[in-house]
Amino acid sequence: TRYHISSSNIDQDSDLTKRTVLFIVQNLYFKMKVQLIALASLGYANAANLARVKEDFAGATGEKKYFYHTNTPKKFAVDNGWKTGTFKLGSREFRDTWGYAYPDDNLPLNHKGYNEDVMRLCGEDLKNGANNERTFTVPMHKYDKYGTSNWYKNTHDFSNWNGIDLIPESKDNYEKGSPYLRGGLNFTAHTEIMGDEEIMFQRCKAPRDDGKPGGWVVDRIGPFYATGGYDWWQIGWSNLGDFESILKDHPEGFDVDIKAMMPVAQDGRRLGHPPIHIHHIHAVPRMGVRPRNRIRNLCMHTQIIGATITEKNCYNSSLVMEQHGDYQCNVEDDGIECLTTTENRRLREGLDIEGELNDVRPAGSEVIKFYYQAGFRWSPIRPEVRAVSQTTIMAPASLNRTDQLSRTVTFATPTKAEHMLWYTGRAWADGELFRNKLHAHNMVFESSEFFLGTPKDLGLDQPRMWPEKS
């Protein structure tokens, strides 16, 4: 499968004049024991030529500062005349499948209505900060001692752990010796961003209104007040969706067939990219609020009599569910609705959530008030419905414990000429490929190919295809 980057996919993790990084992740939804190879073509070009922004949002005010061509309500519906594009490799022309193994069964996308379900059931409660029989609203520090909300003015400050903790009441819940404590975060300046407000946590639970067993659960954190400049909003909380309570009633597990994870305005309207870029959101096994974990790039494991004991309080990067800004579709193929997904996930353990968001508008833009919201529709396990599993294959990265940006698994890329990166991995189980979702963000990324085979099959075992040093 080949991918091409459009303007809505461009990330600004780095300054091309200083350092360029590329982040490539293959998120594979399947069960298949095969060896997979990904190649990425790293071109170099003037960033302005790559970023073909359809409308200028510099200086946007009022409603326009929230809603752009990517998420205008009138354009949510699928264009019935839309067709996938094609591309050439050599003399052969191929169809762009958007990563779907069976594109005719999945394209064009049409998720219209799912987020409306969320808002119909929980929207007014969340908008008004309700506390009633199905919704609660509390300061984050009273809900979860690991709840996190940190703000960094720009990528340089993010790299150096130089930000403002917006929940200073939870200062003592960082790991001893953490760089967040060693002079990195400011625990007294939160009023500069929040005034007298606090970061709040909300959860709404509602039964399904289609008569089927199960329900909806919607978590929301905020508010955040952003003014652009590609700042960083670092968030996380424990027990996503109160899945632990669902498991008490259904210890065999449960299915999630709709997930809607995205930034929203206070009234629940979705915010696309621009203005807010989802750098990453990860739902992972507990404990998984990463800023509260030990600063490890890899967890340590010990094998004892056939069992594996995992180091406590170490971030487990097994992504059970994830969301990244790359996944927002073009307007003609459902736009921001792509951030709502409908493949069936089968969960048997509780999850935590963590991630980072960026306001991509120019620095000094008019203030945006926004929240991050994660909504799910669940039901008891339905054996007749196949579940989708996910595995992640990642490119090798530069790991530097003194640079927070390296924790997003980036690596330096030369910009003076075109380059290619390749890496390979093996899937953990047999099965059938459903979708290959590429996550690769930076302005020097051109395209990628995804192959079933071994490096030798493609001639990648030749010495010239290996780095001089690694």
mmCIF file of C-alpha atoms in Angstrom, residues 47-383:
data_model
loop_
_atom_site.group_PDB
_atom_site.id
_atom_site.type_symbol
_atom_site.label_atom_id
_atom_site.label_comp_id
_atom_site.label_asym_id
_atom_site.label_seq_id
_atom_site.Cartn_x
_atom_site.Cartn_y
_atom_site.Cartn_z
ATOM 1 C CA ALA A 47 8.070 23.272 3.192
ATOM 2 C CA ALA A 48 5.886 26.009 1.722
ATOM 3 C CA ASN A 49 5.598 24.037 -1.520
ATOM 4 C CA LEU A 50 4.485 20.932 0.345
ATOM 5 C CA ALA A 51 1.873 22.649 2.506
ATOM 6 C CA ARG A 52 -0.887 23.474 0.062
ATOM 7 C CA VAL A 53 -3.286 24.945 2.586
ATOM 8 C CA LYS A 54 -6.705 25.500 0.987
ATOM 9 C CA GLU A 55 -7.598 28.546 3.055
ATOM 10 C CA ASP A 56 -5.665 31.000 5.156
ATOM 11 C CA PHE A 57 -6.529 30.731 8.850
ATOM 12 C CA ALA A 58 -4.033 33.351 10.029
ATOM 13 C CA GLY A 59 -5.940 36.007 11.905
ATOM 14 C CA ALA A 60 -9.192 34.028 11.948
ATOM 15 C CA THR A 61 -11.598 35.203 14.647
ATOM 16 C CA GLY A 62 -14.930 34.154 16.115
ATOM 17 C CA GLU A 63 -16.362 30.898 14.790
ATOM 18 C CA LYS A 64 -13.779 30.814 12.007
ATOM 19 C CA LYS A 65 -10.970 30.249 14.505
ATOM 20 C CA TYR A 66 -12.530 26.872 15.363
ATOM 21 C CA PHE A 67 -13.921 25.546 12.093
ATOM 22 C CA TYR A 68 -12.192 25.305 8.739
ATOM 23 C CA HIS A 69 -12.711 23.458 5.457
ATOM 24 C CA THR A 70 -11.721 20.210 7.175
ATOM 25 C CA ASN A 71 -14.655 20.160 9.578
ATOM 26 C CA THR A 72 -17.421 22.370 8.229
ATOM 27 C CA PRO A 73 -20.729 20.685 9.220
ATOM 28 C CA LYS A 74 -22.220 21.092 5.735
ATOM 29 C CA LYS A 75 -19.404 18.969 4.345
ATOM 30 C CA PHE A 76 -19.611 16.015 6.726
ATOM 31 C CA ALA A 77 -21.548 13.879 4.232
ATOM 32 C CA VAL A 78 -19.693 11.692 1.780
ATOM 33 C CA ASP A 79 -19.494 12.847 -1.823
ATOM 34 C CA ASN A 80 -21.210 10.004 -3.683
ATOM 35 C CA GLY A 81 -19.069 10.680 -6.720
ATOM 36 C CA TRP A 82 -15.801 10.359 -4.829
ATOM 37 C CA LYS A 83 -13.295 7.765 -6.016
ATOM 38 C CA THR A 84 -9.934 6.736 -4.638
ATOM 39 C CA GLY A 85 -6.914 8.042 -6.497
ATOM 40 C CA THR A 86 -4.218 6.110 -8.314
ATOM 41 C CA PHE A 87 -0.439 6.297 -8.416
ATOM 42 C CA LYS A 88 2.376 4.879 -10.506
ATOM 43 C CA LEU A 89 5.335 2.710 -9.598
ATOM 44 C CA GLY A 90 7.510 2.579 -12.655
ATOM 45 C CA SER A 91 5.208 1.909 -15.601
ATOM 46 C CA ARG A 92 2.454 0.289 -13.519
ATOM 47 C CA GLU A 93 -0.521 2.133 -12.084
ATOM 48 C CA PHE A 94 -2.051 1.170 -8.762
ATOM 49 C CA ARG A 95 -5.125 2.178 -6.827
ATOM 50 C CA ASP A 96 -4.680 4.064 -3.556
ATOM 51 C CA THR A 97 -6.512 1.877 -1.032
ATOM 52 C CA TRP A 98 -6.020 4.104 2.048
ATOM 53 C CA GLY A 99 -4.587 1.014 3.722
ATOM 54 C CA TYR A 100 -7.720 -1.109 3.487
ATOM 55 C CA ALA A 101 -7.190 -4.680 2.350
ATOM 56 C CA TYR A 102 -10.677 -4.624 0.809
ATOM 57 C CA PRO A 103 -11.236 -0.996 -0.201
ATOM 58 C CA ASP A 104 -14.493 -1.629 -2.052
ATOM 59 C CA ASP A 105 -16.035 -2.815 1.229
ATOM 60 C CA ASN A 106 -14.799 0.178 3.237
ATOM 61 C CA LEU A 107 -14.577 3.169 0.885
ATOM 62 C CA PRO A 108 -15.891 5.771 0.646
ATOM 63 C CA LEU A 109 -16.097 6.204 4.394
ATOM 64 C CA ASN A 110 -19.347 7.366 5.957
ATOM 65 C CA HIS A 111 -19.452 7.877 9.711
ATOM 66 C CA LYS A 112 -22.154 10.534 9.687
ATOM 67 C CA GLY A 113 -24.295 10.321 12.777
ATOM 68 C CA TYR A 114 -22.090 8.555 15.298
ATOM 69 C CA ASN A 115 -20.830 11.682 16.993
ATOM 70 C CA GLU A 116 -24.392 13.001 16.918
ATOM 71 C CA ASP A 117 -25.293 9.943 19.016
ATOM 72 C CA VAL A 118 -22.681 10.982 21.550
ATOM 73 C CA MET A 119 -24.006 14.511 21.727
ATOM 74 C CA ARG A 120 -27.666 13.504 21.826
ATOM 75 C CA LEU A 121 -27.055 11.260 24.812
ATOM 76 C CA CYS A 122 -24.422 13.257 26.703
ATOM 77 C CA GLY A 123 -23.948 16.598 24.974
ATOM 78 C CA GLU A 124 -25.993 18.867 27.224
ATOM 79 C CA ASP A 125 -24.587 17.323 30.408
ATOM 80 C CA LEU A 126 -21.004 17.764 29.216
ATOM 81 C CA LYS A 127 -21.593 21.251 27.903
ATOM 82 C CA ASN A 128 -23.111 22.429 31.178
ATOM 83 C CA GLY A 129 -20.754 20.604 33.584
ATOM 84 C CA ALA A 130 -23.578 18.519 35.027
ATOM 85 C CA ASN A 131 -23.531 16.315 38.094
ATOM 86 C CA ASN A 132 -26.487 13.933 37.982
ATOM 87 C CA GLU A 133 -27.376 10.247 37.843
ATOM 88 C CA ARG A 134 -25.349 9.606 34.680
ATOM 89 C CA THR A 135 -22.763 12.400 34.476
ATOM 90 C CA PHE A 136 -20.185 13.766 36.866
ATOM 91 C CA THR A 137 -17.896 16.790 36.611
ATOM 92 C CA VAL A 138 -14.992 17.136 39.061
ATOM 93 C CA PRO A 139 -11.529 18.728 39.162
ATOM 94 C CA MET A 140 -9.117 16.253 37.615
ATOM 95 C CA HIS A 141 -6.934 16.104 40.731
ATOM 96 C CA LYS A 142 -9.949 14.834 42.709
ATOM 97 C CA TYR A 143 -10.780 12.134 40.156
ATOM 98 C CA ASP A 144 -7.329 10.712 39.481
ATOM 99 C CA LYS A 145 -4.002 11.304 41.173
ATOM 100 C CA TYR A 146 -2.287 10.451 37.882
ATOM 101 C CA GLY A 147 -4.443 12.810 35.826
ATOM 102 C CA THR A 148 -2.130 15.014 33.763
ATOM 103 C CA SER A 149 -2.373 18.269 31.851
ATOM 104 C CA ASN A 150 0.879 20.041 30.960
ATOM 105 C CA TRP A 151 1.401 22.914 28.514
ATOM 106 C CA TYR A 152 4.543 23.701 26.492
ATOM 107 C CA LYS A 153 4.821 26.907 24.484
ATOM 108 C CA ASN A 154 6.628 25.313 21.533
ATOM 109 C CA THR A 155 8.548 22.228 20.430
ATOM 110 C CA HIS A 156 11.844 23.516 21.846
ATOM 111 C CA ASP A 157 10.287 23.840 25.290
ATOM 112 C CA PHE A 158 8.651 20.432 24.909
ATOM 113 C CA SER A 159 12.023 18.842 24.106
ATOM 114 C CA ASN A 160 13.519 20.386 27.243
ATOM 115 C CA TRP A 161 10.608 19.463 29.565
ATOM 116 C CA ASN A 162 10.096 23.195 30.050
ATOM 117 C CA GLY A 163 6.360 23.654 30.550
ATOM 118 C CA ILE A 164 3.580 24.514 32.975
ATOM 119 C CA ASP A 165 1.762 21.869 35.010
ATOM 120 C CA LEU A 166 -1.927 22.796 34.935
ATOM 121 C CA ILE A 167 -2.745 20.368 37.764
ATOM 122 C CA PRO A 168 -0.145 21.353 40.384
ATOM 123 C CA GLU A 169 -2.106 19.560 43.129
ATOM 124 C CA SER A 170 -0.755 16.275 41.674
ATOM 125 C CA LYS A 171 2.899 17.324 41.718
ATOM 126 C CA ASP A 172 3.837 14.572 44.194
ATOM 127 C CA ASN A 173 2.539 11.856 41.856
ATOM 128 C CA TYR A 174 5.422 12.069 39.404
ATOM 129 C CA GLU A 175 8.143 9.456 39.798
ATOM 130 C CA LYS A 176 10.972 10.457 42.130
ATOM 131 C CA GLY A 177 13.805 11.912 40.060
ATOM 132 C CA SER A 178 11.538 12.490 37.036
ATOM 133 C CA PRO A 179 12.689 15.236 34.620
ATOM 134 C CA TYR A 180 9.224 16.719 35.069
ATOM 135 C CA LEU A 181 10.338 17.505 38.617
ATOM 136 C CA ARG A 182 13.997 18.322 38.025
ATOM 137 C CA GLY A 183 13.379 21.932 37.165
ATOM 138 C CA GLY A 184 11.383 21.141 34.007
ATOM 139 C CA LEU A 185 7.785 21.938 34.888
ATOM 140 C CA ASN A 186 6.579 25.119 36.543
ATOM 141 C CA PHE A 187 4.012 24.300 39.241
ATOM 142 C CA THR A 188 3.047 27.872 40.116
ATOM 143 C CA ALA A 189 2.350 29.504 36.733
ATOM 144 C CA HIS A 190 -0.860 27.652 35.867
ATOM 145 C CA THR A 191 -2.960 30.758 36.529
ATOM 146 C CA GLU A 192 -1.294 32.393 33.517
ATOM 147 C CA ILE A 193 -3.180 29.898 31.349
ATOM 148 C CA MET A 194 -6.195 28.994 33.468
ATOM 149 C CA GLY A 195 -6.877 32.053 35.602
ATOM 150 C CA ASP A 196 -9.048 30.835 38.492
ATOM 151 C CA GLU A 197 -10.286 27.774 36.574
ATOM 152 C CA GLU A 198 -9.174 24.187 37.103
ATOM 153 C CA ILE A 199 -8.664 21.337 34.674
ATOM 154 C CA MET A 200 -11.893 19.364 34.969
ATOM 155 C CA PHE A 201 -12.737 15.734 34.263
ATOM 156 C CA GLN A 202 -16.169 14.651 33.080
ATOM 157 C CA ARG A 203 -17.713 11.249 32.457
ATOM 158 C CA CYS A 204 -21.151 10.522 31.043
ATOM 159 C CA LYS A 205 -22.646 7.034 30.921
ATOM 160 C CA ALA A 206 -25.826 6.304 28.981
ATOM 161 C CA PRO A 207 -27.619 3.136 27.870
ATOM 162 C CA ARG A 208 -27.802 2.353 24.188
ATOM 163 C CA ASP A 209 -30.998 3.720 22.705
ATOM 164 C CA ASP A 210 -31.343 0.993 20.079
ATOM 165 C CA GLY A 211 -32.642 -1.575 22.575
ATOM 166 C CA LYS A 212 -29.442 -3.631 22.557
ATOM 167 C CA PRO A 213 -27.433 -4.446 25.714
ATOM 168 C CA GLY A 214 -24.453 -2.278 26.508
ATOM 169 C CA GLY A 215 -24.087 1.473 26.536
ATOM 170 C CA TRP A 216 -22.159 4.629 25.758
ATOM 171 C CA VAL A 217 -19.441 6.174 27.894
ATOM 172 C CA VAL A 218 -17.846 9.544 27.179
ATOM 173 C CA ASP A 219 -14.802 10.985 28.983
ATOM 174 C CA ARG A 220 -13.795 14.640 28.620
ATOM 175 C CA ILE A 221 -10.853 16.673 29.969
ATOM 176 C CA GLY A 222 -10.386 20.453 29.841
ATOM 177 C CA PRO A 223 -10.757 23.306 29.291
ATOM 178 C CA PHE A 224 -7.612 24.283 27.423
ATOM 179 C CA TYR A 225 -6.922 27.828 26.215
ATOM 180 C CA ALA A 226 -4.681 27.844 23.139
ATOM 181 C CA THR A 227 -3.268 30.708 21.059
ATOM 182 C CA GLY A 228 -1.357 28.820 18.354
ATOM 183 C CA GLY A 229 2.385 28.636 17.764
ATOM 184 C CA TYR A 230 2.409 24.826 17.561
ATOM 185 C CA ASP A 231 2.231 24.537 21.330
ATOM 186 C CA TRP A 232 1.931 21.172 23.102
ATOM 187 C CA TRP A 233 -0.929 20.071 25.367
ATOM 188 C CA GLN A 234 0.104 16.915 27.198
ATOM 189 C CA ILE A 235 -2.784 14.956 28.725
ATOM 190 C CA GLY A 236 -3.563 11.648 30.372
ATOM 191 C CA TRP A 237 -5.813 9.925 32.876
ATOM 192 C CA SER A 238 -6.454 6.512 34.385
ATOM 193 C CA ASN A 239 -9.230 3.975 33.788
ATOM 194 C CA LEU A 240 -10.381 5.206 30.399
ATOM 195 C CA GLY A 241 -14.151 4.967 30.017
ATOM 196 C CA ASP A 242 -14.407 3.301 33.411
ATOM 197 C CA PHE A 243 -13.762 0.056 31.576
ATOM 198 C CA GLU A 244 -12.785 -1.487 34.912
ATOM 199 C CA SER A 245 -16.416 -1.266 36.062
ATOM 200 C CA ILE A 246 -17.693 -2.823 32.833
ATOM 201 C CA LEU A 247 -15.260 -5.719 33.343
ATOM 202 C CA LYS A 248 -16.592 -6.327 36.841
ATOM 203 C CA ASP A 249 -19.985 -7.051 35.294
ATOM 204 C CA HIS A 250 -18.503 -8.782 32.234
ATOM 205 C CA PRO A 251 -15.285 -10.481 33.364
ATOM 206 C CA GLU A 252 -15.085 -12.365 30.079
ATOM 207 C CA GLY A 253 -14.629 -9.022 28.310
ATOM 208 C CA PHE A 254 -16.706 -6.698 26.146
ATOM 209 C CA ASP A 255 -16.771 -5.257 22.624
ATOM 210 C CA VAL A 256 -16.290 -1.642 21.568
ATOM 211 C CA ASP A 257 -17.634 -1.092 18.066
ATOM 212 C CA ILE A 258 -17.594 2.722 17.891
ATOM 213 C CA LYS A 259 -14.903 5.042 19.235
ATOM 214 C CA ALA A 260 -14.906 8.802 18.742
ATOM 215 C CA MET A 261 -11.679 10.311 20.114
ATOM 216 C CA MET A 262 -11.018 13.953 19.195
ATOM 217 C CA PRO A 263 -10.753 17.566 20.354
ATOM 218 C CA VAL A 264 -14.088 19.340 20.757
ATOM 219 C CA ALA A 265 -15.474 22.769 21.543
ATOM 220 C CA GLN A 266 -17.439 23.179 24.779
ATOM 221 C CA ASP A 267 -20.692 22.480 22.937
ATOM 222 C CA GLY A 268 -19.282 19.211 21.609
ATOM 223 C CA ARG A 269 -18.588 20.212 18.023
ATOM 224 C CA ARG A 270 -15.522 18.440 16.703
ATOM 225 C CA LEU A 271 -12.328 20.370 16.011
ATOM 226 C CA GLY A 272 -10.260 19.247 13.059
ATOM 227 C CA HIS A 273 -6.744 19.923 11.853
ATOM 228 C CA PRO A 274 -6.511 22.896 11.638
ATOM 229 C CA PRO A 275 -6.741 24.237 14.274
ATOM 230 C CA ILE A 276 -5.911 21.271 16.575
ATOM 231 C CA HIS A 277 -3.506 18.542 15.522
ATOM 232 C CA ILE A 278 -3.660 15.228 17.347
ATOM 233 C CA HIS A 279 0.030 14.481 17.677
ATOM 234 C CA HIS A 280 -0.898 11.186 19.299
ATOM 235 C CA ILE A 281 -3.443 9.657 21.619
ATOM 236 C CA HIS A 282 -2.680 6.197 22.999
ATOM 237 C CA ALA A 283 -4.987 3.919 24.978
ATOM 238 C CA VAL A 284 -2.662 1.404 26.608
ATOM 239 C CA PRO A 285 -2.601 -1.161 29.426
ATOM 240 C CA ARG A 286 -2.470 0.282 32.911
ATOM 241 C CA MET A 287 -0.369 2.046 34.239
ATOM 242 C CA GLY A 288 -0.158 4.076 31.092
ATOM 243 C CA VAL A 289 -0.288 7.789 31.934
ATOM 244 C CA ARG A 290 3.168 8.194 30.483
ATOM 245 C CA PRO A 291 4.375 11.379 32.224
ATOM 246 C CA ARG A 292 3.734 9.580 35.521
ATOM 247 C CA ASN A 293 5.734 6.512 34.484
ATOM 248 C CA ARG A 294 9.396 5.903 35.033
ATOM 249 C CA ILE A 295 11.444 7.505 32.287
ATOM 250 C CA ARG A 296 12.274 4.417 30.283
ATOM 251 C CA ASN A 297 12.317 4.032 26.527
ATOM 252 C CA LEU A 298 11.747 0.306 26.953
ATOM 253 C CA CYS A 299 10.173 -1.662 29.779
ATOM 254 C CA MET A 300 12.325 -4.227 31.528
ATOM 255 C CA HIS A 301 11.038 -7.813 31.710
ATOM 256 C CA THR A 302 12.141 -10.794 33.771
ATOM 257 C CA GLN A 303 11.472 -14.401 32.783
ATOM 258 C CA ILE A 304 10.715 -16.593 35.803
ATOM 259 C CA ILE A 305 9.615 -20.226 35.325
ATOM 260 C CA GLY A 306 7.841 -19.549 32.066
ATOM 261 C CA ALA A 307 6.144 -16.350 33.205
ATOM 262 C CA THR A 308 7.032 -12.775 32.375
ATOM 263 C CA ILE A 309 7.155 -10.218 35.163
ATOM 264 C CA THR A 310 6.954 -6.673 33.852
ATOM 265 C CA GLU A 311 8.576 -3.749 35.609
ATOM 266 C CA LYS A 312 5.982 -1.792 37.562
ATOM 267 C CA ASN A 313 5.010 1.719 36.527
ATOM 268 C CA CYS A 314 6.689 1.379 33.153
ATOM 269 C CA TYR A 315 4.941 2.622 30.029
ATOM 270 C CA ASN A 316 3.698 -0.313 27.947
ATOM 271 C CA SER A 317 3.503 0.884 24.362
ATOM 272 C CA SER A 318 1.124 -1.907 23.289
ATOM 273 C CA LEU A 319 -1.441 0.375 21.683
ATOM 274 C CA VAL A 320 -4.891 -1.086 22.222
ATOM 275 C CA MET A 321 -6.509 1.947 20.610
ATOM 276 C CA GLU A 322 -4.857 5.032 19.135
ATOM 277 C CA GLN A 323 -5.555 8.246 17.280
ATOM 278 C CA HIS A 324 -3.211 10.448 15.263
ATOM 279 C CA GLY A 325 -3.636 13.604 13.228
ATOM 280 C CA ASP A 326 -2.582 11.837 10.043
ATOM 281 C CA TYR A 327 -5.885 9.969 9.970
ATOM 282 C CA GLN A 328 -8.123 12.926 9.225
ATOM 283 C CA CYS A 329 -9.560 12.470 5.744
ATOM 284 C CA ASN A 330 -9.967 14.882 2.880
ATOM 285 C CA VAL A 331 -13.258 16.755 2.924
ATOM 286 C CA GLU A 332 -14.677 14.790 0.009
ATOM 287 C CA ASP A 333 -14.221 11.519 1.907
ATOM 288 C CA ASP A 334 -15.853 12.353 5.231
ATOM 289 C CA GLY A 335 -13.257 14.827 6.542
ATOM 290 C CA ILE A 336 -13.044 14.894 10.315
ATOM 291 C CA GLU A 337 -15.554 12.047 10.575
ATOM 292 C CA CYS A 338 -12.623 9.699 9.904
ATOM 293 C CA LEU A 339 -11.570 10.301 13.502
ATOM 294 C CA THR A 340 -14.595 8.214 14.467
ATOM 295 C CA THR A 341 -13.892 4.540 13.751
ATOM 296 C CA THR A 342 -16.196 1.551 13.672
ATOM 297 C CA GLU A 343 -14.064 -1.601 13.674
ATOM 298 C CA ASN A 344 -14.937 -3.981 16.536
ATOM 299 C CA ARG A 345 -12.420 -4.157 19.413
ATOM 300 C CA ARG A 346 -12.596 -6.828 22.136
ATOM 301 C CA LEU A 347 -11.316 -5.660 25.525
ATOM 302 C CA ARG A 348 -10.442 -7.828 28.517
ATOM 303 C CA GLU A 349 -8.506 -5.350 30.634
ATOM 304 C CA GLY A 350 -8.770 -1.755 31.779
ATOM 305 C CA LEU A 351 -6.893 0.967 29.932
ATOM 306 C CA ASP A 352 -5.238 4.312 30.572
ATOM 307 C CA ILE A 353 -4.939 7.098 28.025
ATOM 308 C CA GLU A 354 -2.195 9.614 27.245
ATOM 309 C CA GLY A 355 -1.156 11.867 24.418
ATOM 310 C CA GLU A 356 -0.334 15.300 23.076
ATOM 311 C CA LEU A 357 -2.223 17.893 21.040
ATOM 312 C CA ASN A 358 -0.959 20.955 19.141
ATOM 313 C CA ASP A 359 -2.589 24.225 18.113
ATOM 314 C CA VAL A 360 -1.160 24.661 14.611
ATOM 315 C CA ARG A 361 -2.332 28.255 14.090
ATOM 316 C CA PRO A 362 0.207 31.114 14.039
ATOM 317 C CA ALA A 363 1.469 32.188 17.454
ATOM 318 C CA GLY A 364 -0.630 34.941 18.990
ATOM 319 C CA SER A 365 -3.888 33.809 17.368
ATOM 320 C CA GLU A 366 -7.196 34.496 19.075
ATOM 321 C CA VAL A 367 -7.811 32.219 22.057
ATOM 322 C CA ILE A 368 -9.473 28.864 21.435
ATOM 323 C CA LYS A 369 -11.224 27.117 24.324
ATOM 324 C CA PHE A 370 -11.286 23.389 23.698
ATOM 325 C CA TYR A 371 -11.458 19.978 25.367
ATOM 326 C CA TYR A 372 -10.324 16.456 24.548
ATOM 327 C CA GLN A 373 -13.131 13.911 24.417
ATOM 328 C CA ALA A 374 -13.141 10.123 24.086
ATOM 329 C CA GLY A 375 -16.471 8.393 23.496
ATOM 330 C CA PHE A 376 -17.179 4.668 23.126
ATOM 331 C CA ARG A 377 -20.154 2.419 22.401
ATOM 332 C CA TRP A 378 -19.812 -0.963 24.049
ATOM 333 C CA SER A 379 -21.735 -4.214 24.297
ATOM 334 C CA PRO A 380 -21.243 -7.657 25.846
ATOM 335 C CA ILE A 381 -19.115 -9.920 23.672
ATOM 336 C CA ARG A 382 -20.966 -11.068 20.590
ATOM 337 C CA PRO A 383 -19.226 -14.287 19.476
#
